[in-house]
Amino acid sequence: MEILGIDIGGSGIKGAVVDTEKGELSAERYRIPTPQPAKPKDVAKVVAKIACHFDWQGAIGCTFPAVIKQGVAYSAANVDNSWIGTNAEALFAKATACSVHVLNDADAAGVAEMSLGAGRGQKGVVFMLTLGTGIGTAMFVDGRLVPNTELGHLELNGREVEPWASDKARKDKGLAWKKWAGRLNSYFDYLEFLFSPDLFIIGGGVSKKGDKFLPYLKTQAPVVAAQMLNEAGIIGAAIAAATVVGHKAPAKTLREK
Ligand code: BGC
């Protein structure tokens, strides 16, 4: 099945047509910088531009960096507060005249890795962690996603983990790789205490530099770098949409009006 996957991030909004069986991009990726501030209406315009670029009329799978339930955003850690309570799915469906499925960005990346990447066939408890501006988490139990875990916002030693151990924190504070890995060790140790995972998959842009920090990690469970890197969000969103959008009624379209 071909689905248009769209990945909404803090600096760019990227889209590509995905062959969901192969987990491959069927056409070259198209990127537009994220509007600033990234208010719902402005982001929806960019999503529509991406759909137009591909002359797309089929289903769309879309990531968003927040808690997403039935298409509605319930948090706004690194995005504009006006997203809280916004039905992103309805907004994008209206803007694109397509059926849209929206899910959390880390959940989407996890779906891609579990289907076709580092987590393929993995049983037990698997964590996908995306280390970037924020810390995104996706938890899988025997291959099934437990959505919206948001474990980057856990409190550890009296402080929130995300602003202390994200890749942004590493860059902002100029932390050496070893020092940053030490922070990740404290965080992963806590996740192991809580959930006894069987595998950690590390994604986000920094996973390309895995050789710099993965050797310092001392978890009980194995830690591996994500395999799909930049495209995991786009591919995962499309795969997730393929399982649900086909069953939804077509969106009432702007094009029809
Ligand atoms: C958000 C998550 C998101 C993560 C990565 C966090 O700040 O709360 O929803 O998955 O950043 O983008």
Short mmCIF file of C-alpha atoms and ligand atoms in Angstrom, two decimals:
data_model
loop_
_atom_site.label_atom_id
_atom_site.label_comp_id
_atom_site.label_asym_id
_atom_site.label_seq_id
_atom_site.Cartn_x
_atom_site.Cartn_y
_atom_site.Cartn_z
CA MET A 1 0.00 0.00 0.00
CA GLU A 2 1.25 3.51 -0.73
CA ILE A 3 0.75 6.10 1.99
CA LEU A 4 2.12 9.62 2.28
CA GLY A 5 4.20 9.75 5.47
CA ILE A 6 4.78 13.16 7.06
CA ASP A 7 7.12 13.84 9.97
CA ILE A 8 6.52 17.08 11.88
CA GLY A 9 9.61 18.24 13.74
CA GLY A 10 10.74 21.45 15.43
CA SER A 11 12.88 22.60 12.50
CA GLY A 12 11.48 20.78 9.48
CA ILE A 13 8.34 19.09 8.19
CA LYS A 14 9.25 16.23 5.86
CA GLY A 15 7.11 14.05 3.67
CA ALA A 16 7.54 11.14 1.31
CA VAL A 17 5.39 8.51 -0.34
CA VAL A 18 6.05 5.19 1.41
CA ASP A 19 5.59 1.66 0.22
CA THR A 20 4.32 0.30 3.54
CA GLU A 21 5.03 -3.35 2.77
CA LYS A 22 8.66 -2.72 1.91
CA GLY A 23 9.04 0.20 4.33
CA GLU A 24 10.76 2.15 1.58
CA LEU A 25 10.28 5.61 0.17
CA SER A 26 8.74 5.39 -3.31
CA ALA A 27 9.58 8.99 -4.16
CA GLU A 28 12.18 11.45 -2.96
CA ARG A 29 11.58 13.17 0.36
CA TYR A 30 10.31 16.75 0.38
CA ARG A 31 11.09 19.11 3.28
CA ILE A 32 9.73 22.50 4.28
CA PRO A 33 11.09 24.41 7.30
CA THR A 34 8.68 24.39 10.25
CA PRO A 35 6.91 27.78 10.49
CA GLN A 36 7.83 29.82 13.56
CA PRO A 37 5.86 29.99 15.76
CA ALA A 38 4.47 26.57 14.82
CA LYS A 39 0.78 27.29 15.45
CA PRO A 40 -1.77 24.69 14.29
CA LYS A 41 -3.03 26.69 11.28
CA ASP A 42 0.48 27.39 9.96
CA VAL A 43 1.61 23.79 10.38
CA ALA A 44 -1.56 22.60 8.62
CA LYS A 45 -0.71 24.84 5.64
CA VAL A 46 2.71 23.21 5.37
CA VAL A 47 1.19 19.72 5.63
CA ALA A 48 -1.17 20.71 2.78
CA LYS A 49 1.77 22.01 0.71
CA ILE A 50 3.52 18.66 1.12
CA ALA A 51 0.38 16.77 0.04
CA CYS A 52 0.08 19.11 -2.98
CA HIS A 53 3.74 18.60 -3.86
CA PHE A 54 3.04 14.88 -4.27
CA ASP A 55 -0.37 15.60 -5.81
CA TRP A 56 -1.61 13.26 -3.06
CA GLN A 57 -5.20 12.10 -2.68
CA GLY A 58 -4.72 8.90 -0.72
CA ALA A 59 -4.20 8.28 2.98
CA ILE A 60 -1.66 10.20 5.06
CA GLY A 61 0.20 9.10 8.18
CA CYS A 62 1.63 11.95 10.21
CA THR A 63 3.83 12.24 13.30
CA PHE A 64 3.51 14.91 15.97
CA PRO A 65 5.78 15.49 18.98
CA ALA A 66 3.07 15.30 21.68
CA VAL A 67 0.63 12.92 23.32
CA ILE A 68 -1.91 12.06 20.62
CA LYS A 69 -5.17 10.28 21.36
CA GLN A 70 -7.76 9.79 18.63
CA GLY A 71 -5.99 12.50 16.67
CA VAL A 72 -6.11 15.09 19.47
CA ALA A 73 -2.94 16.57 21.01
CA TYR A 74 -2.87 16.43 24.80
CA SER A 75 0.55 17.92 25.55
CA ALA A 76 2.93 20.55 24.22
CA ALA A 77 6.43 20.10 25.62
CA ASN A 78 8.41 21.50 22.68
CA VAL A 79 5.57 22.85 20.57
CA ASP A 80 3.22 25.82 20.77
CA ASN A 81 0.76 25.55 23.69
CA SER A 82 -2.17 26.17 21.37
CA TRP A 83 -1.80 22.56 20.20
CA ILE A 84 -3.27 21.26 23.44
CA GLY A 85 -6.82 20.17 22.68
CA THR A 86 -6.33 20.59 18.92
CA ASN A 87 -7.64 17.75 16.79
CA ALA A 88 -4.56 17.51 14.57
CA GLU A 89 -6.09 14.69 12.57
CA ALA A 90 -9.22 16.68 11.68
CA LEU A 91 -7.18 19.82 11.01
CA PHE A 92 -4.81 18.09 8.58
CA ALA A 93 -7.64 16.12 6.96
CA LYS A 94 -9.43 19.39 6.23
CA ALA A 95 -6.27 21.06 4.94
CA THR A 96 -5.28 18.19 2.64
CA ALA A 97 -8.66 16.71 1.70
CA CYS A 98 -7.22 13.31 2.61
CA SER A 99 -7.79 10.75 5.38
CA VAL A 100 -5.13 11.36 8.00
CA HIS A 101 -3.83 9.33 10.92
CA VAL A 102 -1.67 11.18 13.47
CA LEU A 103 0.52 9.58 16.11
CA ASN A 104 3.32 10.56 18.47
CA ASP A 105 6.68 10.97 16.69
CA ALA A 106 8.62 8.51 18.86
CA ASP A 107 5.79 5.98 18.57
CA ALA A 108 6.01 6.30 14.77
CA ALA A 109 9.79 5.84 14.77
CA GLY A 110 9.33 2.81 17.00
CA VAL A 111 6.72 1.31 14.68
CA ALA A 112 9.20 1.61 11.80
CA GLU A 113 12.05 0.02 13.76
CA MET A 114 9.85 -2.79 15.10
CA SER A 115 8.43 -3.54 11.66
CA LEU A 116 11.53 -3.33 9.53
CA GLY A 117 14.53 -2.16 11.52
CA ALA A 118 16.49 -2.89 14.69
CA GLY A 119 13.49 -4.29 16.58
CA ARG A 120 12.12 -6.60 13.93
CA GLY A 121 10.80 -9.82 15.47
CA GLN A 122 11.78 -8.73 19.02
CA LYS A 123 9.59 -10.14 21.76
CA GLY A 124 9.34 -8.89 25.33
CA VAL A 125 9.62 -5.23 26.32
CA VAL A 126 11.40 -2.98 23.83
CA PHE A 127 12.06 0.74 24.21
CA MET A 128 12.68 3.02 21.29
CA LEU A 129 14.21 6.28 22.52
CA THR A 130 14.62 9.28 20.25
CA LEU A 131 17.29 11.63 21.50
CA GLY A 132 17.02 15.09 19.97
CA THR A 133 15.58 18.41 21.15
CA GLY A 134 13.33 16.30 23.32
CA ILE A 135 13.47 12.71 24.49
CA GLY A 136 10.79 10.63 22.86
CA THR A 137 9.93 7.14 24.05
CA ALA A 138 7.99 4.30 22.47
CA MET A 139 7.33 1.12 24.41
CA PHE A 140 6.49 -2.22 22.79
CA VAL A 141 5.33 -5.36 24.51
CA ASP A 142 5.69 -8.44 22.30
CA GLY A 143 5.67 -6.13 19.28
CA ARG A 144 2.58 -4.21 20.34
CA LEU A 145 2.87 -0.48 20.93
CA VAL A 146 1.89 1.01 24.30
CA PRO A 147 1.30 4.53 22.95
CA ASN A 148 2.19 7.92 24.45
CA THR A 149 4.55 6.74 27.18
CA GLU A 150 6.35 10.15 27.35
CA LEU A 151 9.07 8.78 29.61
CA GLY A 152 11.42 11.62 28.67
CA HIS A 153 9.49 13.66 31.20
CA LEU A 154 10.18 11.29 34.09
CA GLU A 155 11.64 12.92 37.16
CA LEU A 156 15.00 11.58 38.28
CA ASN A 157 16.91 12.87 41.31
CA GLY A 158 14.52 15.80 41.60
CA ARG A 159 14.80 16.97 37.99
CA GLU A 160 13.05 16.24 34.73
CA VAL A 161 15.14 13.95 32.53
CA GLU A 162 14.52 15.62 29.13
CA PRO A 163 16.23 18.99 29.62
CA TRP A 164 19.13 17.23 31.38
CA ALA A 165 19.84 14.25 29.14
CA SER A 166 18.51 15.14 25.66
CA ASP A 167 20.89 15.64 22.75
CA LYS A 168 19.99 19.34 22.93
CA ALA A 169 21.25 19.38 26.54
CA ARG A 170 24.51 17.74 25.40
CA LYS A 171 25.01 20.41 22.74
CA ASP A 172 23.82 23.39 24.82
CA LYS A 173 26.03 22.47 27.77
CA GLY A 174 28.93 21.33 25.58
CA LEU A 175 29.00 17.98 27.40
CA ALA A 176 31.70 15.49 26.43
CA TRP A 177 30.29 12.24 25.02
CA LYS A 178 31.35 10.30 28.11
CA LYS A 179 29.71 12.76 30.46
CA TRP A 180 26.50 12.75 28.45
CA ALA A 181 26.54 8.94 28.32
CA GLY A 182 26.81 9.01 32.12
CA ARG A 183 23.52 10.91 32.24
CA LEU A 184 21.96 8.43 29.83
CA ASN A 185 23.20 5.61 32.07
CA SER A 186 21.36 7.09 35.08
CA TYR A 187 18.23 7.47 32.97
CA PHE A 188 18.39 4.00 31.42
CA ASP A 189 19.11 2.50 34.82
CA TYR A 190 15.88 4.04 36.05
CA LEU A 191 13.95 2.69 33.04
CA GLU A 192 15.41 -0.76 33.75
CA PHE A 193 14.34 -0.51 37.39
CA LEU A 194 10.80 0.37 36.30
CA PHE A 195 10.26 -1.87 33.27
CA SER A 196 13.05 -4.50 32.93
CA PRO A 197 13.20 -4.01 29.15
CA ASP A 198 14.79 -6.58 26.83
CA LEU A 199 16.15 -4.11 24.28
CA PHE A 200 16.81 -0.39 23.88
CA ILE A 201 16.83 1.11 20.39
CA ILE A 202 18.37 4.57 20.17
CA GLY A 203 17.09 6.89 17.47
CA GLY A 204 17.16 10.60 16.71
CA GLY A 205 19.83 12.40 14.71
CA VAL A 206 22.53 11.54 17.26
CA SER A 207 22.11 7.82 16.62
CA LYS A 208 24.27 8.37 13.52
CA LYS A 209 27.12 9.04 15.95
CA GLY A 210 26.44 5.92 18.01
CA ASP A 211 30.14 4.98 18.05
CA LYS A 212 30.82 8.10 20.17
CA PHE A 213 28.51 7.23 23.07
CA LEU A 214 27.03 3.73 22.77
CA PRO A 215 30.27 2.10 24.04
CA TYR A 216 29.89 4.02 27.34
CA LEU A 217 26.39 2.73 28.06
CA LYS A 218 26.15 0.13 30.81
CA THR A 219 22.65 -1.26 30.66
CA GLN A 220 21.64 -4.82 31.43
CA ALA A 221 19.57 -5.03 28.26
CA PRO A 222 21.35 -4.64 24.90
CA VAL A 223 21.38 -1.17 23.35
CA VAL A 224 21.42 -0.78 19.57
CA ALA A 225 21.26 2.18 17.20
CA ALA A 226 18.12 2.63 15.13
CA GLN A 227 18.52 1.43 11.56
CA MET A 228 16.15 3.78 9.79
CA LEU A 229 17.64 7.06 11.04
CA ASN A 230 16.15 10.09 9.27
CA GLU A 231 13.29 8.27 7.65
CA ALA A 232 11.94 6.33 10.66
CA GLY A 233 9.21 8.89 11.46
CA ILE A 234 7.95 9.12 7.88
CA ILE A 235 7.97 5.35 7.39
CA GLY A 236 6.47 4.54 10.79
CA ALA A 237 3.67 7.08 10.34
CA ALA A 238 2.82 5.54 6.97
CA ILE A 239 2.88 1.98 8.35
CA ALA A 240 0.68 2.98 11.31
CA ALA A 241 -1.74 4.76 8.97
CA ALA A 242 -1.90 1.76 6.67
CA THR A 243 -3.44 -0.26 9.50
CA VAL A 244 -6.13 2.28 10.39
CA VAL A 245 -6.84 4.80 7.65
CA GLY A 246 -8.12 2.21 5.21
CA HIS A 247 -11.03 1.62 7.58
CA LYS A 248 -11.97 5.26 8.09
CA ALA A 249 -14.65 7.13 6.18
CA PRO A 250 -13.06 9.48 3.65
CA ALA A 251 -12.48 12.96 5.02
CA LYS A 252 -14.98 15.60 3.98
CA THR A 253 -12.81 17.39 1.53
CA LEU A 254 -12.04 20.99 0.88
CA ARG A 255 -11.52 20.08 -2.73
CA GLU A 256 -15.14 18.91 -2.91
CA LYS A 257 -16.44 22.19 -1.52
C1 BGC B 1 7.46 15.23 23.73
C2 BGC B 1 7.19 13.88 23.12
C3 BGC B 1 8.04 13.67 21.89
C4 BGC B 1 9.50 13.92 22.20
C5 BGC B 1 10.38 13.80 20.98
C6 BGC B 1 8.95 15.37 23.98
O1 BGC B 1 9.21 16.63 24.50
O2 BGC B 1 6.78 15.36 24.97
O3 BGC B 1 5.82 13.78 22.77
O4 BGC B 1 7.88 12.35 21.45
O5 BGC B 1 9.67 15.21 22.75
O6 BGC B 1 10.03 14.71 19.98
#
